[in-house]
Tab-separated table of C-alpha atoms in Angstrom:
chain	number	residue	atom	x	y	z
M	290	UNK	CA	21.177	-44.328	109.860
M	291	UNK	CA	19.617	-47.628	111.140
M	292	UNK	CA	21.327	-51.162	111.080
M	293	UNK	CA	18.513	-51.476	108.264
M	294	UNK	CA	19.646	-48.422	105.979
M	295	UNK	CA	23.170	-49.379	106.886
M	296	UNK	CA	22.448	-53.039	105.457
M	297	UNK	CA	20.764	-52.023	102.420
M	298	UNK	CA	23.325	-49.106	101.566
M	299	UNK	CA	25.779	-52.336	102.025
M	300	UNK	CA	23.695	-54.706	99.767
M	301	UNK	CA	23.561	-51.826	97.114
M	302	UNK	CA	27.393	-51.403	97.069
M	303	UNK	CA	28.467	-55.579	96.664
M	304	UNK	CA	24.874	-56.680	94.520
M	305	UNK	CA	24.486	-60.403	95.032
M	306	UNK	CA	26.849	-60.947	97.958
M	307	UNK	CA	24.486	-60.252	101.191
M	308	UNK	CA	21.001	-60.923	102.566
M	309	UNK	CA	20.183	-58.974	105.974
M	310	UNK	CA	18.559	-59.950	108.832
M	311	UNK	CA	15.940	-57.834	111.018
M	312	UNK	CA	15.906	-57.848	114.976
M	313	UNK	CA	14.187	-55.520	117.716
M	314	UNK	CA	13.381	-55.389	121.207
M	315	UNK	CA	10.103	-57.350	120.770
M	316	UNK	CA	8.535	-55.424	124.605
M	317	UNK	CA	7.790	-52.142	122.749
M	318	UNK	CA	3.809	-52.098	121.391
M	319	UNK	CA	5.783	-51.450	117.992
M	320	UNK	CA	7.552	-54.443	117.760
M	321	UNK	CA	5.629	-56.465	115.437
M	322	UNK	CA	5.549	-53.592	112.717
M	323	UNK	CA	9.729	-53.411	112.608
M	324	UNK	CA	9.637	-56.941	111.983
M	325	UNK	CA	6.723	-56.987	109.344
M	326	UNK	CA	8.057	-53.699	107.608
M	327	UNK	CA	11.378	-55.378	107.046
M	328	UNK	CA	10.410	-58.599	106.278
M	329	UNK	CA	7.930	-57.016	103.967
M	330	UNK	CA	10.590	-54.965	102.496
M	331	UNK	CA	13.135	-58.357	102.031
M	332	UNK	CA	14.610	-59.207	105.132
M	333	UNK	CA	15.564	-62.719	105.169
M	334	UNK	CA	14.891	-64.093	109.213
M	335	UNK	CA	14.840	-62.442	112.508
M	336	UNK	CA	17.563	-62.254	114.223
M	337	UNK	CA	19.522	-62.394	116.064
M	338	UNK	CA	17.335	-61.629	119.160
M	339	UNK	CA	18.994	-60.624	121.805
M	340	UNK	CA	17.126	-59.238	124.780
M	341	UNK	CA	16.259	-59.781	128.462
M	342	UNK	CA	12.818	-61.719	128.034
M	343	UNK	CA	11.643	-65.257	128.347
M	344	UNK	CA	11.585	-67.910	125.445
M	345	UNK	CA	8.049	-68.409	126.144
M	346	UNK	CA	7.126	-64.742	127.018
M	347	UNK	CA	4.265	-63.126	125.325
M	348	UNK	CA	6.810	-60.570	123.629
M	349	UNK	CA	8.428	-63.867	122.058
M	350	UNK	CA	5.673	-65.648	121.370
M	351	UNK	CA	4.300	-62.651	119.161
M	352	UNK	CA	7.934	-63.240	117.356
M	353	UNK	CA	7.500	-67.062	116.547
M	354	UNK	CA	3.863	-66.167	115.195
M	355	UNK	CA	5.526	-63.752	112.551
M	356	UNK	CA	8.460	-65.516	111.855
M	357	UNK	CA	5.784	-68.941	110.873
M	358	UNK	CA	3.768	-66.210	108.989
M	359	UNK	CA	6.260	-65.167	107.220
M	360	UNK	CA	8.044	-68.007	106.572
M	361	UNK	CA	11.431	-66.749	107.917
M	362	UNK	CA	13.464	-68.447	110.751
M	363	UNK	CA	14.123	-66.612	113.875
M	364	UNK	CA	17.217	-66.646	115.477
M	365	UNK	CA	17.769	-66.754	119.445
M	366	UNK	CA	20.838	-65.540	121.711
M	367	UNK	CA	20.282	-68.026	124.699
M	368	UNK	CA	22.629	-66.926	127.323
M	369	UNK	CA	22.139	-67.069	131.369
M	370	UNK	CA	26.332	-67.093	132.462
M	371	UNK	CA	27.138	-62.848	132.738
M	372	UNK	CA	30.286	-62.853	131.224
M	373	UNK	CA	30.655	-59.427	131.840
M	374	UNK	CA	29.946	-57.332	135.353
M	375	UNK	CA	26.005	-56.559	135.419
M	376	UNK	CA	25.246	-58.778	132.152
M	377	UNK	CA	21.798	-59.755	132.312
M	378	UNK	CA	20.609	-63.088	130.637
M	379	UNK	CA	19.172	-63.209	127.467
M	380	UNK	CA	16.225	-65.571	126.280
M	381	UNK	CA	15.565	-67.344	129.656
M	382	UNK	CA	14.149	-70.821	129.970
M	383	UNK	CA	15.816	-72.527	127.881
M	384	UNK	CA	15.784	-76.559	129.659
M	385	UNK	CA	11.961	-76.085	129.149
M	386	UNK	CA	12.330	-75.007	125.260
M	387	UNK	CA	10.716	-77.715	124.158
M	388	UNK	CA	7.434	-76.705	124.835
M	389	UNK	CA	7.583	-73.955	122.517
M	390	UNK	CA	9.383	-75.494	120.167
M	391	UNK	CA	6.182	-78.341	120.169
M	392	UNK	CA	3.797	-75.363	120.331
M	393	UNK	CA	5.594	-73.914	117.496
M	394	UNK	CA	5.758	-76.580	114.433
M	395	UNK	CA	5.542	-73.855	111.550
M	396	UNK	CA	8.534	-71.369	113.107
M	397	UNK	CA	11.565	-72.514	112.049
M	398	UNK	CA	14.492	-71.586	115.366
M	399	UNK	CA	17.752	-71.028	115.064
M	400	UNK	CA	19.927	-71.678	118.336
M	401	UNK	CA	22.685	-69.634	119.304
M	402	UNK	CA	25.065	-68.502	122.506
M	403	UNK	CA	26.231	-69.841	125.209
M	404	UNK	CA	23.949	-72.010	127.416
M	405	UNK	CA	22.358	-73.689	123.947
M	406	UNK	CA	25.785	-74.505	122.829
M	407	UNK	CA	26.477	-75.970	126.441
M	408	UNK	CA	23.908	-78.222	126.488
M	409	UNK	CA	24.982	-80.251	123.819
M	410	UNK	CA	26.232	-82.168	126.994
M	411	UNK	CA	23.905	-83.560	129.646
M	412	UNK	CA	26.682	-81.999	132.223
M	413	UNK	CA	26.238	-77.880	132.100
M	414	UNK	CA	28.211	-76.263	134.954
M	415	UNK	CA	27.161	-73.076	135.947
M	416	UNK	CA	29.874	-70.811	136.980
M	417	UNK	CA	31.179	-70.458	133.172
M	418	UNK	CA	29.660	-69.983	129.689
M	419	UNK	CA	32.015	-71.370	127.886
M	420	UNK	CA	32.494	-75.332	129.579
M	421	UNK	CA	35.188	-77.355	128.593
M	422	UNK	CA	36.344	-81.257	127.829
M	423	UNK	CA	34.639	-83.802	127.953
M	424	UNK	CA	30.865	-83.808	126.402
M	425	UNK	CA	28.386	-85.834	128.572
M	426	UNK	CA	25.904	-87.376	126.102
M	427	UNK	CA	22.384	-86.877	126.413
M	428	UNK	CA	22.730	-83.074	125.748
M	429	UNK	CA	19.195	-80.944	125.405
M	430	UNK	CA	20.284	-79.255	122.337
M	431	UNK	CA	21.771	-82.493	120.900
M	432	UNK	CA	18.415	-84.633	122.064
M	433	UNK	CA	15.974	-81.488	120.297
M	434	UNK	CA	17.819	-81.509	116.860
M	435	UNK	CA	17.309	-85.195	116.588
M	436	UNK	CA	13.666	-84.525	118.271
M	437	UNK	CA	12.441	-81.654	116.604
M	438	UNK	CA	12.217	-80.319	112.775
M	439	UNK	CA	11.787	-76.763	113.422
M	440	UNK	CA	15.223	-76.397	115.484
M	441	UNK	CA	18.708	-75.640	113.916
M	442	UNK	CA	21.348	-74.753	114.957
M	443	UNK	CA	23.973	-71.346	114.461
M	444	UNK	CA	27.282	-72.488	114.943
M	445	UNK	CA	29.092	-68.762	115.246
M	446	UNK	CA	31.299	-67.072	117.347
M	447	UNK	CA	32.991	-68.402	120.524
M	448	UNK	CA	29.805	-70.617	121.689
M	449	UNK	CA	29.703	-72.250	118.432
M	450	UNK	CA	33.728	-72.871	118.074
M	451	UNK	CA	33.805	-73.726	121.898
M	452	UNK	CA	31.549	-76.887	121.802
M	453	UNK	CA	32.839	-78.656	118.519
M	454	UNK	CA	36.279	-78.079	119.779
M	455	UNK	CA	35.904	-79.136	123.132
M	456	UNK	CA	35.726	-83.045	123.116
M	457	UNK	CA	37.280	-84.182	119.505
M	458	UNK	CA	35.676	-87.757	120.667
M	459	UNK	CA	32.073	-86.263	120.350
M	460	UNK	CA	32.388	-83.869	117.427
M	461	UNK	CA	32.250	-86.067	113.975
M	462	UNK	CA	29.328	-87.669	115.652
M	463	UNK	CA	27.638	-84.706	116.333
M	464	UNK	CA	28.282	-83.145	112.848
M	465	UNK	CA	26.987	-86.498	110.999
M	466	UNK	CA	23.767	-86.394	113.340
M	467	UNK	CA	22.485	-83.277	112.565
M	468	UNK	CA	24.359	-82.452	109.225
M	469	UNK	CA	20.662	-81.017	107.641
M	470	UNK	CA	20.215	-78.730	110.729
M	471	UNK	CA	24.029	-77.160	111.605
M	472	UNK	CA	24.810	-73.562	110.091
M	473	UNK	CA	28.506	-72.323	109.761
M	474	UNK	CA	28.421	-68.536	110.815
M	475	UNK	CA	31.604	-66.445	111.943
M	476	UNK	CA	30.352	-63.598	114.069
M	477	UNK	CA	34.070	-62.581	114.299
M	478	UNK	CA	35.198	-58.713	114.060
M	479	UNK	CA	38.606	-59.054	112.935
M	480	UNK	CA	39.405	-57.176	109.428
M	481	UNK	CA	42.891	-59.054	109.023
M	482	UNK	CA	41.956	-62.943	108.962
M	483	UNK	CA	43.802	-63.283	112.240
M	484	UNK	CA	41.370	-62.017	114.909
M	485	UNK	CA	43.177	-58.276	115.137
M	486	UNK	CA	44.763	-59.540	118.469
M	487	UNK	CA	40.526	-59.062	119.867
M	488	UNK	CA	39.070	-61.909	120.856
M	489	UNK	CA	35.421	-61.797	120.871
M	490	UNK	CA	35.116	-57.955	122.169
M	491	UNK	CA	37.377	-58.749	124.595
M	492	UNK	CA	35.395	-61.804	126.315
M	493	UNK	CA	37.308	-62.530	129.528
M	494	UNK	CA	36.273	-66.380	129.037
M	495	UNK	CA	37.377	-66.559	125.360
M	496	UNK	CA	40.890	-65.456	125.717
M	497	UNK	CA	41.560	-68.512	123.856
M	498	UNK	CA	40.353	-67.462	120.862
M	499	UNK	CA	42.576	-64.282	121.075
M	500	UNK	CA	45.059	-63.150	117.930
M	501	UNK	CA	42.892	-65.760	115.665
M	502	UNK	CA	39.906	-65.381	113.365
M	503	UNK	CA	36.886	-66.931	114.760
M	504	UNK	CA	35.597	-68.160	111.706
M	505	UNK	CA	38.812	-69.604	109.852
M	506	UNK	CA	38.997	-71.708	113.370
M	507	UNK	CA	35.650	-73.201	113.228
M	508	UNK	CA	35.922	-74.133	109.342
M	509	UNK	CA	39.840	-75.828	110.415
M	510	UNK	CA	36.911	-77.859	113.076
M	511	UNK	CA	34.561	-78.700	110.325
M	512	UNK	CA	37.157	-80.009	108.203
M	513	UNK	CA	38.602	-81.763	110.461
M	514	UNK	CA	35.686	-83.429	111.386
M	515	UNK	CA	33.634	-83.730	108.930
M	516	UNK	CA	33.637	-85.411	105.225
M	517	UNK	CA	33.155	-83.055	102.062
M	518	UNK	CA	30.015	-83.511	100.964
M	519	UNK	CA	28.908	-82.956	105.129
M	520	UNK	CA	31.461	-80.021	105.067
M	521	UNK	CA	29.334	-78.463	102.333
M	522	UNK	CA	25.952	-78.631	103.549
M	523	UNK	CA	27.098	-76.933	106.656
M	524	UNK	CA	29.091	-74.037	105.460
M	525	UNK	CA	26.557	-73.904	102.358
M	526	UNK	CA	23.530	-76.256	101.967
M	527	UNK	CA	21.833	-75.619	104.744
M	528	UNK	CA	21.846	-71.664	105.218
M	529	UNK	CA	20.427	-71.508	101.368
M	530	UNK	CA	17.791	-73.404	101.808
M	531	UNK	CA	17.367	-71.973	105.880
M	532	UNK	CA	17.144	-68.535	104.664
M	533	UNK	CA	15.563	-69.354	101.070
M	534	UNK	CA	18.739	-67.730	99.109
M	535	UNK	CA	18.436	-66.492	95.459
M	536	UNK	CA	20.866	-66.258	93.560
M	537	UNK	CA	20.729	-64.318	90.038
């Protein structure tokens, strides 16, 4: 079965507790028709794309003209750092984003991984995905959510967890900023709450993260740092009106 059929046989079992998501490799002349079909058929964004092209390639450009058509967001994996041997980066050109993002007022982006996560600091080393302490201010990512409408923000998995816990001086700040554009996601596999003793699929560079649930430690973050009515439109708010939720 496809990720599709295995979605909707999921949806069909728990009525009312999942939307799903549609991505594809956008290089293959079929591309666009995936997308439509599933949108068509009540997909809810694009997403997460993950594949070895260009933010402003023609392949993703064809994307963002969907996604605005269809009024859906589309979600990117923006990742140069291999973290494993032969890892190829994903969604390339990233300190030059803002052109598309200008070129692009009716596509609503999602951010994601690790190189749009480090940039939330003006400092971005790059022999490691996953930077730590101190956050330089004057960030790209932190500069384009104030800057730009159409960009949000996908706070999942390590990347997501890594730069609000990183510098407890910048975080609250952060969260208060751009508490309209931030959305909780886990995008952790562990079954048992506690991470299963894995630790992001084995990540060499999130080892910290190992024996704990990804997602229980990013909402301890949030609450730490954040008041409750913030607290809700991050975990909440925001992804229901994002990803235009219904609720019967």
């Amino acid at each position: 079965a496809t990720d599709q059929q295995k979605a909707i046989e999921e949806m069909k079992r728990r009525p009312g507790r999942f939307a799903r998501s549609v991505r594809t490799d956008p290089t293959p002349p079929d591309a666009e028709k995936v997308l439509r079909d599933a949108l068509k058929a009540g997909t809810v964004s694009i997403g997460e794309m993950k594949y070895h092209v260009a933010l402003d390639s023609p392949e993703m450009r064809r994307v963002y003209d969907i996604a605005a058509e269809m009024n859906v967001p589309v979600m990117m994996h923006i990742q140069t750092f291999p973290h494993f041997r032969g890892e190829e980066p994903y969604n390339t050109g990233y300190p030059q984003f803002d052109k598309v993002l200008r070129a692009y007022p009716r596509t609503m982006f999602i951010g994601h991984g690790d190189l749009f996560w480090a940039h939330i600091s003006a400092d971005v080393p790059t022999d490691r995905g996953y930077p730590a302490g101190p956050i330089k201010k004057g960030g790209l990512t932190d500069k384009w959510l104030s800057d730009f409408p159409n960009l949000y923000a996908d706070m999942s998995a390590n990347s997501g967890n890594n730069a609000l816990s990183r510098d407890p001086d910048f975080t609250g700040g952060f969260i208060s900023r751009h508490q309209t554009k931030l959305v909780f996601g886990s995008d952790c596999t562990c079954k048992d709450g506690n991470g299963s003793g894995v630790s992001q699929n084995n990540n060499p560079e999130a080892a910290r993260l190992a024996g704990k649930c990804v997602a229980r430690e990013t909402l301890t973050v949030l609450k730490q740092h954040a008041s409750p009515e913030i607290f809700r439109k991050v975990v909440w708010e925001n992804g229901v009106r994002l990803f235009k939720l219904r609720f019967s």
